[in-house]
Short mmCIF file of C-alpha atoms and ligand atoms in Angstrom, two decimals:
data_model
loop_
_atom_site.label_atom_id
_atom_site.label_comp_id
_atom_site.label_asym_id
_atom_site.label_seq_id
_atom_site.Cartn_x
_atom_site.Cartn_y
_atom_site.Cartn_z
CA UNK A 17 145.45 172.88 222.44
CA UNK A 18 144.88 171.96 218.34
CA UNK A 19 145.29 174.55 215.75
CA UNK A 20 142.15 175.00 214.08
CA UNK A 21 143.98 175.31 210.43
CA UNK A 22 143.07 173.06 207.31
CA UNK A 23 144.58 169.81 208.53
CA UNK A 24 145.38 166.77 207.04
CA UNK A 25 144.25 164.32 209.62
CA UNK A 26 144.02 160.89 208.52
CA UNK A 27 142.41 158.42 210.81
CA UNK A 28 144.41 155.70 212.77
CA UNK A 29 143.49 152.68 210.35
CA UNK A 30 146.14 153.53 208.29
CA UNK A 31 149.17 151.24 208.61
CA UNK A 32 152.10 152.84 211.29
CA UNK A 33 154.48 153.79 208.78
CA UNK A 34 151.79 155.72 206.42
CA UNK A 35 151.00 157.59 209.93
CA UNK A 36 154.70 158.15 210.69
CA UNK A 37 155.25 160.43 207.08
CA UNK A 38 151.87 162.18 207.23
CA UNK A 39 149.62 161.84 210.53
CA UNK A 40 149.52 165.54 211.91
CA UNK A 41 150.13 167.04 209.25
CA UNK A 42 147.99 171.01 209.34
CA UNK A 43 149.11 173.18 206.07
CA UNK A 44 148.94 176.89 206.44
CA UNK A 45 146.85 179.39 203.73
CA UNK A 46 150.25 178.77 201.31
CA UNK A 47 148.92 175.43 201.27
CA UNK A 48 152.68 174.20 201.72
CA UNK A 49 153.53 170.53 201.16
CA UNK A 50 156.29 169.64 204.02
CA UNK A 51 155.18 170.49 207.51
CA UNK A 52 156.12 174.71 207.53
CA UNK A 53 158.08 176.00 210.85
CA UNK A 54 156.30 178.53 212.62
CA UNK A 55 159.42 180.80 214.47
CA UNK A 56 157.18 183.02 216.06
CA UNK A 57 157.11 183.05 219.74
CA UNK A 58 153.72 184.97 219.81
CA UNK A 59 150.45 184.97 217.98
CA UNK A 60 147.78 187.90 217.56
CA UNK A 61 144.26 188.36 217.60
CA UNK A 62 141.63 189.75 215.50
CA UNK A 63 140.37 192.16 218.36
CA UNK A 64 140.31 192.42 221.85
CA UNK A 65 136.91 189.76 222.55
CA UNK A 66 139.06 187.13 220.36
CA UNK A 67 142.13 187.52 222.90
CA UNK A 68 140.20 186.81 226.20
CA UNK A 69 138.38 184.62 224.75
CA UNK A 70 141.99 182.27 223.85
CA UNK A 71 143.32 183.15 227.02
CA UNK A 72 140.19 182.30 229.15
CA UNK A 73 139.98 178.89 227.38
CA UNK A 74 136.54 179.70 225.11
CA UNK A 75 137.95 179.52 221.50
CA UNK A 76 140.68 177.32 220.91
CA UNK A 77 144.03 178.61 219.23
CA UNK A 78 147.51 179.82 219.52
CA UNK A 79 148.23 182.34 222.06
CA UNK A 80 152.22 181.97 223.02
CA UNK A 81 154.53 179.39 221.94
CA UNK A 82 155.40 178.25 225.58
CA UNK A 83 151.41 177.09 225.86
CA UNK A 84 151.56 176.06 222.03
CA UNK A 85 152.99 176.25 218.48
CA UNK A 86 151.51 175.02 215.32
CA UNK A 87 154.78 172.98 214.10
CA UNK A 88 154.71 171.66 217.70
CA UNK A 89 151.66 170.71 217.57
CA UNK A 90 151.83 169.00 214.64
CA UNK A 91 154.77 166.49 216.13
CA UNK A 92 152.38 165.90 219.16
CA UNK A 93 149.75 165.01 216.91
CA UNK A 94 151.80 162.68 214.60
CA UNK A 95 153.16 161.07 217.63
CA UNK A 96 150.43 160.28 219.63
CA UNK A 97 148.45 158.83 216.37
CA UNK A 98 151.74 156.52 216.32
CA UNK A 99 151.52 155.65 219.98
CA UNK A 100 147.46 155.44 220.07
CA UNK A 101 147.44 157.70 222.85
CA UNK A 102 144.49 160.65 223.38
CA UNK A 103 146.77 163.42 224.18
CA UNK A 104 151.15 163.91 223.55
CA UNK A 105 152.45 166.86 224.95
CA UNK A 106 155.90 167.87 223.60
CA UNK A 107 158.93 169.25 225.82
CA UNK A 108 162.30 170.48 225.49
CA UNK A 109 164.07 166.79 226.15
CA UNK A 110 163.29 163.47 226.85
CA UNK A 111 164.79 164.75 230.84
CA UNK A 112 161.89 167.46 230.84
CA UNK A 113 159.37 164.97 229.69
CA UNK A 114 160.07 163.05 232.95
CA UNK A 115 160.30 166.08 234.78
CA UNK A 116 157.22 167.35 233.61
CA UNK A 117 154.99 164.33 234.08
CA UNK A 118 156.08 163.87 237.79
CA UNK A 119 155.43 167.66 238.01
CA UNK A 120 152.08 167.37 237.04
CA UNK A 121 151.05 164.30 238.38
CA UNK A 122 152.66 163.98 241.77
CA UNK A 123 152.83 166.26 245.10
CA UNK A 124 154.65 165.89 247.99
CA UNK A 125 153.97 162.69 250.57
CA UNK A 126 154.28 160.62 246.91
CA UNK A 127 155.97 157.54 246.36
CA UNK A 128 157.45 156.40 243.47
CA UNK A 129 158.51 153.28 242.15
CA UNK A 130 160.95 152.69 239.40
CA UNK A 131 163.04 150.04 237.85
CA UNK A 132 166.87 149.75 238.82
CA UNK A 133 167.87 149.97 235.52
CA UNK A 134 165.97 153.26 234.28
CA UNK A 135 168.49 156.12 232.63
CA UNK A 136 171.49 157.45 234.72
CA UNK A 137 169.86 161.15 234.72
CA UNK A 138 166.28 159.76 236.01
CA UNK A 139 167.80 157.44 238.88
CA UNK A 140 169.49 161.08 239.92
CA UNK A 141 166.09 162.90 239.11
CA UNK A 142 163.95 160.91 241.80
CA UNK A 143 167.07 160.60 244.31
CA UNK A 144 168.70 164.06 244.81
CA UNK A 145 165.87 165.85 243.29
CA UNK A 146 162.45 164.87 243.94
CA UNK A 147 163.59 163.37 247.28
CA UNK A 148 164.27 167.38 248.26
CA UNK A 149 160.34 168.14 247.91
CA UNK A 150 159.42 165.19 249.64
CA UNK A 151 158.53 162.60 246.51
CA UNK A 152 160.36 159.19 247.58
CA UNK A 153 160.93 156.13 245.57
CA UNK A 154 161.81 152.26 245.59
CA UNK A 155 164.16 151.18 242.97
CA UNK A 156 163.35 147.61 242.15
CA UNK A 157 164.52 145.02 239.46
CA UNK A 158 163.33 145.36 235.94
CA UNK A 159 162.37 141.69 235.74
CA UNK A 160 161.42 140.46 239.04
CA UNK A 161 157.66 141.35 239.08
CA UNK A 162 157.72 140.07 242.75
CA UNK A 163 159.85 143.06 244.10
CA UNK A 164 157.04 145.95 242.16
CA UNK A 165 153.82 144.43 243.98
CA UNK A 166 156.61 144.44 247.14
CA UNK A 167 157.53 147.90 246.78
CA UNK A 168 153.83 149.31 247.07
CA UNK A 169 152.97 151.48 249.58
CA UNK A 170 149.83 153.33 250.65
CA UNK A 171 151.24 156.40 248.98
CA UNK A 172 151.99 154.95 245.90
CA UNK A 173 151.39 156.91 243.00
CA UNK A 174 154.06 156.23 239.78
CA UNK A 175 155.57 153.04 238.41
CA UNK A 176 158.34 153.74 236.18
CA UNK A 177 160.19 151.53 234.06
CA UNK A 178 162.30 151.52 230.56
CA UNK A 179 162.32 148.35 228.16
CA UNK A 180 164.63 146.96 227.32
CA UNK A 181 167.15 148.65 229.44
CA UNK A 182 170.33 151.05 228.98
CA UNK A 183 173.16 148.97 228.58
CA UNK A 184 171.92 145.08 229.37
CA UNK A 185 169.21 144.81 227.24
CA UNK A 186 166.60 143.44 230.02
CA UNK A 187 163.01 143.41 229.23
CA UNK A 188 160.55 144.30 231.62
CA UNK A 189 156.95 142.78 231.21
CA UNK A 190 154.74 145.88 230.50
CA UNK A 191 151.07 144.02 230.40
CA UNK A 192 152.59 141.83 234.08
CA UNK A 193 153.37 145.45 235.68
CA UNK A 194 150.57 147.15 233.98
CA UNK A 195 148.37 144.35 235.81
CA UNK A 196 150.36 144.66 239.51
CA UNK A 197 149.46 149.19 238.67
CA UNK A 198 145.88 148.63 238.11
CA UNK A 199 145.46 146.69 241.28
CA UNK A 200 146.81 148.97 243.20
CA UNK A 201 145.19 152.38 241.41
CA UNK A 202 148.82 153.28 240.68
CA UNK A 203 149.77 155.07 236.97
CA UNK A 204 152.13 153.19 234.96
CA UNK A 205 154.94 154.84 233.19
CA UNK A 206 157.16 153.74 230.08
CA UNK A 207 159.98 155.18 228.68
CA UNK A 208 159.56 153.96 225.01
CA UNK A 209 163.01 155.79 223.96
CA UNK A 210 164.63 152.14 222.44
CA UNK A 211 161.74 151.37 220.82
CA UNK A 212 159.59 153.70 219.80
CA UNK A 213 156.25 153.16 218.75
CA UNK A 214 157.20 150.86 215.69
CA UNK A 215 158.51 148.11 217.85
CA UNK A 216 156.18 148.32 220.95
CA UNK A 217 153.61 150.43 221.91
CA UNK A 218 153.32 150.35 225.71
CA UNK A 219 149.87 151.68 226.00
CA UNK A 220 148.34 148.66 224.34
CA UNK A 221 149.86 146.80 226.85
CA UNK A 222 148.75 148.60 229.56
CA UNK A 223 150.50 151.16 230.30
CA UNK A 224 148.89 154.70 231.09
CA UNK A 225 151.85 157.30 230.50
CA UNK A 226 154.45 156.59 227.77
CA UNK A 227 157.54 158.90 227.86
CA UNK A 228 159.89 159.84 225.02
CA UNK A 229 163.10 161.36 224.40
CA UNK A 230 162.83 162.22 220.84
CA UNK A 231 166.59 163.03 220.72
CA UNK A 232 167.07 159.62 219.90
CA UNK A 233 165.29 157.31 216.97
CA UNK A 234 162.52 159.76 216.87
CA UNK A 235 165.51 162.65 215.04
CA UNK A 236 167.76 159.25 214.51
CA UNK A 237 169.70 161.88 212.86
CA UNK A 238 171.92 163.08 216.39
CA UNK A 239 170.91 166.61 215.70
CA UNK A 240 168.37 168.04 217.70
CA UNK A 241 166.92 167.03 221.70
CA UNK A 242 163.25 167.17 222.51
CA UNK A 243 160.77 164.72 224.28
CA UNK A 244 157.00 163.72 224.96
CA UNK A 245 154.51 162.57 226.93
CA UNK A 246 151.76 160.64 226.47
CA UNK A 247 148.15 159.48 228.10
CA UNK A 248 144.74 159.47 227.62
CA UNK A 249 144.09 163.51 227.74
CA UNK A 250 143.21 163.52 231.94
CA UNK A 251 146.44 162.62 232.77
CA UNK A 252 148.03 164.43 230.17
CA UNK A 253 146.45 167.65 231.02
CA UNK A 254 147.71 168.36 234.75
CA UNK A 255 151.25 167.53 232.74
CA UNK A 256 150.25 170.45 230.04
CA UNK A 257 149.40 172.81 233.05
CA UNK A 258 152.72 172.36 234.13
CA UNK A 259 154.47 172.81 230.93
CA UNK A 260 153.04 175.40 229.93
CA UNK A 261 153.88 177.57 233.62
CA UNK A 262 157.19 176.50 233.93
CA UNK A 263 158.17 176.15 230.04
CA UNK A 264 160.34 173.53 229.40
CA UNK A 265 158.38 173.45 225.77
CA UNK A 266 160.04 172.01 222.37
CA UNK A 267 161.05 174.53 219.97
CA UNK A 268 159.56 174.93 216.24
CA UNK A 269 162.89 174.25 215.03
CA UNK A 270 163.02 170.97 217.05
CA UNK A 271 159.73 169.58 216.31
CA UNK A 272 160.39 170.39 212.46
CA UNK A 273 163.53 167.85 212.83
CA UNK A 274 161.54 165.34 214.70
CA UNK A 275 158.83 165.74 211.72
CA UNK A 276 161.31 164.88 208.87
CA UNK A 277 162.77 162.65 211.06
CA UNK A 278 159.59 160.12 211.88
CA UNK A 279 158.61 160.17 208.41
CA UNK A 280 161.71 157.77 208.05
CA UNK A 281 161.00 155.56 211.42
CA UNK A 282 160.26 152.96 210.36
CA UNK A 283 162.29 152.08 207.60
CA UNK A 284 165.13 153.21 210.29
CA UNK A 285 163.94 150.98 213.00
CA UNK A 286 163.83 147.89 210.25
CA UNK A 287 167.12 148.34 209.72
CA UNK A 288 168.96 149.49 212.94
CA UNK A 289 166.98 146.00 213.88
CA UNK A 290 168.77 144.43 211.59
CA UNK A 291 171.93 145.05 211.63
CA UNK A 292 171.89 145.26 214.90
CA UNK A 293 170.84 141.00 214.97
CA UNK A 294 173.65 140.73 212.40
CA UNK A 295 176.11 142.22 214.43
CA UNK A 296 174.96 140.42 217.31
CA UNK A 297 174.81 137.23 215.98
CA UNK A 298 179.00 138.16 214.45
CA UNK A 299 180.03 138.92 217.71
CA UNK A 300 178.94 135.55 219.79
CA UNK A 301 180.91 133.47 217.53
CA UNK A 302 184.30 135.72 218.71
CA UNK A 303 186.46 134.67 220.48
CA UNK A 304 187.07 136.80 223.18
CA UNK A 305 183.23 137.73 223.35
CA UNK A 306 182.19 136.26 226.48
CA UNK A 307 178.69 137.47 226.37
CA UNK A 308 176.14 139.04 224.05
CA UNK A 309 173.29 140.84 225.62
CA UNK A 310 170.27 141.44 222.52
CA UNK A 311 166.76 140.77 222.93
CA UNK A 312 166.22 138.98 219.24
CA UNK A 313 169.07 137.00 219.91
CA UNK A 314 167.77 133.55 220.99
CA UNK A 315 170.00 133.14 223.51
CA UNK A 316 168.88 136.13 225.62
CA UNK A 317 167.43 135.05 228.77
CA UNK A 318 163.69 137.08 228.01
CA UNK A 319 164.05 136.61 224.15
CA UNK A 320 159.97 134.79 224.35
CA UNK A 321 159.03 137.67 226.19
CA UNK A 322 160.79 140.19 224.13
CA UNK A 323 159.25 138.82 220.60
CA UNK A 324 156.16 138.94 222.53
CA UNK A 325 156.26 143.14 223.18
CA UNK A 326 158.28 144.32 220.64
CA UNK A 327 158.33 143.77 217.24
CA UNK A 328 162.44 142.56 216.70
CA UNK A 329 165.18 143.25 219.32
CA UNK A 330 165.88 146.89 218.62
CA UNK A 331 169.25 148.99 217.66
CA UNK A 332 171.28 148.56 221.33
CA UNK A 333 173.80 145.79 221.19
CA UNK A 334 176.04 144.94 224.69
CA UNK A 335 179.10 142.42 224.90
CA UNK A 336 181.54 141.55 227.19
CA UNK A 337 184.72 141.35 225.75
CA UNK A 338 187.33 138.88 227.77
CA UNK A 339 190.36 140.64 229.50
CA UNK A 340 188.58 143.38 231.07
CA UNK A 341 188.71 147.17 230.97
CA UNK A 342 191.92 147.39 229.09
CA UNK A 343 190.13 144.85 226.51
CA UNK A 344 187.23 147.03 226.45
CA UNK A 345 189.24 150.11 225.25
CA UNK A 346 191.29 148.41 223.14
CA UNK A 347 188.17 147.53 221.27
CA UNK A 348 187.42 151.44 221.13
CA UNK A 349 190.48 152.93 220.51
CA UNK A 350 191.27 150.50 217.55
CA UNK A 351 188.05 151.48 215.82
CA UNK A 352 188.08 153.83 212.73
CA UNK A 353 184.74 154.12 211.62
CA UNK A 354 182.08 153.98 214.33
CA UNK A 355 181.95 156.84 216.59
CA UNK A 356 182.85 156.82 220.09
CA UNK A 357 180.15 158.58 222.03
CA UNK A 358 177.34 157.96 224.43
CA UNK A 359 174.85 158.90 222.08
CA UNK A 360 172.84 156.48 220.41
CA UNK A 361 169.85 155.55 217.98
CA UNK A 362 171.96 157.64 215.37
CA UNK A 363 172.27 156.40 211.72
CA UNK A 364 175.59 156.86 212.88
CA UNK A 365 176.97 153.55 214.84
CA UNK A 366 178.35 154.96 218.51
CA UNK A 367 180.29 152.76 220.90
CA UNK A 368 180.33 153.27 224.44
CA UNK A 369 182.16 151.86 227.40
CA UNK A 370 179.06 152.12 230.06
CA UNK A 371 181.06 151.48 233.67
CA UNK A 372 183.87 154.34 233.04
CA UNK A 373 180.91 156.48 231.16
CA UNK A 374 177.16 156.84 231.24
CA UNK A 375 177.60 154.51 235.05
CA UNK A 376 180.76 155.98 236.40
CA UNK A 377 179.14 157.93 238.56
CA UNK A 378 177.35 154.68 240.36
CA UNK A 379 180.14 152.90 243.17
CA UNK A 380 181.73 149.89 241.43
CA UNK A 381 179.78 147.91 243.59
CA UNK A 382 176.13 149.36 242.46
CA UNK A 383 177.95 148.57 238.98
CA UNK A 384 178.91 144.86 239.82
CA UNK A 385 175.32 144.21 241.65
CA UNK A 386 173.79 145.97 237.96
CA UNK A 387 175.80 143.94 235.88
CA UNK A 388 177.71 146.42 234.10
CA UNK A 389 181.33 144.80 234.14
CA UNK A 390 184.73 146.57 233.14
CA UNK A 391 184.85 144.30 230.34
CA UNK A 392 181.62 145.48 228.84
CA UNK A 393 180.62 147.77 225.55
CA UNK A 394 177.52 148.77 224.48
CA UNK A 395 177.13 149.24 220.48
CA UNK A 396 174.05 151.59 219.47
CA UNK A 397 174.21 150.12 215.57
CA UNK A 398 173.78 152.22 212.55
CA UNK A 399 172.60 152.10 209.41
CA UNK A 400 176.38 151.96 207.82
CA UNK A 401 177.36 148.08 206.05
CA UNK A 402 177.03 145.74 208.96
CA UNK A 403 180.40 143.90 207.45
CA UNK A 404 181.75 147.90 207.54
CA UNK A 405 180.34 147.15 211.55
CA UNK A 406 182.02 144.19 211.71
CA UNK A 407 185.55 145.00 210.01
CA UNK A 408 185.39 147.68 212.36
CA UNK A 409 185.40 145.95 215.96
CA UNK A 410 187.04 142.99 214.54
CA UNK A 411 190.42 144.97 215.13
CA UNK A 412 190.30 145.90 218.53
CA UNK A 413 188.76 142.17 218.85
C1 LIG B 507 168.56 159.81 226.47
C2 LIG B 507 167.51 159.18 227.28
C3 LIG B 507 166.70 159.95 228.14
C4 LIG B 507 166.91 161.43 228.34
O1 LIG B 507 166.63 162.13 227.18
P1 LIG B 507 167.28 163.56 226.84
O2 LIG B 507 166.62 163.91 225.57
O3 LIG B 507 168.76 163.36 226.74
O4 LIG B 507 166.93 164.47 227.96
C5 LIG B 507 165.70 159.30 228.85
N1 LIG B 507 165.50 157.98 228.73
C6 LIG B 507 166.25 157.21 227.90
C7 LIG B 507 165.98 155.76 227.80
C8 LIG B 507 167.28 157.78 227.17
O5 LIG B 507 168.04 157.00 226.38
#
């Protein structure tokens, strides 16, 4: 699956943010300095022996860019010397990286089972999708540990869980679960999308699989979706197989973006960190802030655990503003700077009403049980002046 080219391969004792500007890194004959973008969707061979040799397997190399592409390869490589994982394996968005590792791993008769409060799109993945070709699963609580050794069943195969979750911030104990998978010869998933790999790295912990969507902190620029997944390289490889039939690959282009953009992760995730604690700690001494959900906020209910996994609280900041909905778009509508859209881990601050957005599609009583009130925002914080931040809300507060 590597390109055989002059490469720049630096081993792993280097410290995470030397890896994140020049792990992967393969320069062409030009000898280029920044990574070069290969737009070529095919690759040819010195004669005919050379071609079936590639496509049989015997000689590594390039064949076709939905099996593999240099500037692709080059993100997988940067990213799984980041995560310490044997193998990544790049896709189209973070969507097809789930998609592809259930593909790969799982058959029908499966069971699956996965955090409540995983991403809108993957709750619909495993319940009208996978539920069609006869792959079932258990939603359980992030927290309770109880309800994941509850929910295992003979058929067993995937746990699946996001930390901290999309919009109340709750951490789920990745070494605990890691522990509960093990005994029961089940794989352990992660979607490392809030954190990325320089606040936690979920394979350390335990964890087998670690899924991305790179659309997020790992561009941190908005522009540009892709994801990963990651695993020592025999689980990764049934996940390749599939990827590379069906084709829900990253492009050049995208990989390029996700190249420039890691070489500034970590100075990013420093500071979306903290502003995002500033902000935090503004906004639970207002007034009509009822409640502030951030992990490096000492108040939050797993705060031990969270400065246990992660390195600081992350970028995603949720509040409850008194009054309601009404409050809660008041708040929006009176804001001039930050951006209202469901996006996040932008430079950009975005600000997001979660119950009449990314969970309206959940009944308002799935919303109540999850926690996610009409009266509640969720602020993906930027890299902009946090007193910019705070001027900003303060209106609508
Ligand atoms: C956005 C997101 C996804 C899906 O990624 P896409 O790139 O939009 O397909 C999955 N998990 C988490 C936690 C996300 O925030």
């Amino acid at each position: 699956m590597t390109n055989q080219s002059k490469s720049d391969q630096l081993p792993p004792a280097y410290a995470l943010e030397t890896l994140a500007v020049r792990a992967g890194t393969e320069r062409s004959q030009f000898n280029e300095h920044s990574e070069a973008i290969f737009l070529t969707s095919s690759f040819v061979f010195n004669n005919a022996a050379q071609a079936a040799a590639r496509f049989i397997g015997e000689e590594p190399g390039n064949i076709y860019a939905r099996f593999t592409n240099p500037t692709v390869t080059m993100f997988e490589q940067r990213l799984a010397v980041l995560e310490g994982a044997e193998q990544c394996i790049a896709t189209s968005s973070g969507m097809s990286a789930i998609l592809a590792c259930c593909m790969g791993l799982l058959k029908s008769g499966d069971h699956i089972v996965a955090s409540r409060s995983v991403f809108g799109a993957t709750i619909n993945l495993f319940n009208n999708i996978f539920k069609k070709f006869g792959v079932a699963t258990t939603f359980v609580s992030a927290t309770d540990v109880s309800e994941w050794v509850a929910a295992v069943r003979p058929t067993t195969k995937l746990f699946f869980l996001e930390t901290p979750s999309n919009p109340l911030t709750e951490i789920s104990d990745i070494a605990a679960i890691a522990a509960i998978s093990k005994r029961h010869g089940v794989l352990l998933a992660v979607d490392n999308c809030f954190c990325t790999p320089i606040l936690q790295r979920p394979l350390e912990l335990g964890a087998d699989i670690i899924i991305h969507s790179a659309t997020k902190y790992l561009d941190g620029q908005g522009r540009v979706l892709g994801g990963a997944v990651l695993g020592s390289k025999k689980i990764v490889e049934p996940v390749y197989q599939f990827l590379r039939t069906a084709g829900p690959t990253m492009s050049a282009f995208n990989a390029w973006v996700f190249l420039k953009g890691m070489e500034t992760l970590k100075i990013r995730m420093d500071a979306h960190s903290a502003h995002a604690l500033a902000v935090a700690t503004w906004l639970e001494a207002q007034p009509n802030v009822t409640r502030v959900y951030y992990p490096g906020l000492p108040s939050h209910p797993q705060h031990a655990l969270a400065m246990r996994q992660q390195q600081t609280g992350g970028g995603i900041v949720s509040f409850e503003v008194k009054g309601g909905r009404e409050a809660a778009w008041r708040v929006i509508d009176n804001t001039r700077l930050v951006s209202i859209t469901a996006n996040l881990g932008d430079t950009k601050t975005t600000l997001t009403h979660p119950s009449t957005t990314t969970h309206a599609r959940i009944t308002p009583e799935a919303r109540a049980a999850a926690g996610i009130t009409e009266g509640l925002l969720r602020i993906a914080v930027g890299l902009e002046a946090v007193s910019d931040i705070q001027n900003d809300l303060a209106r609508g507060l």
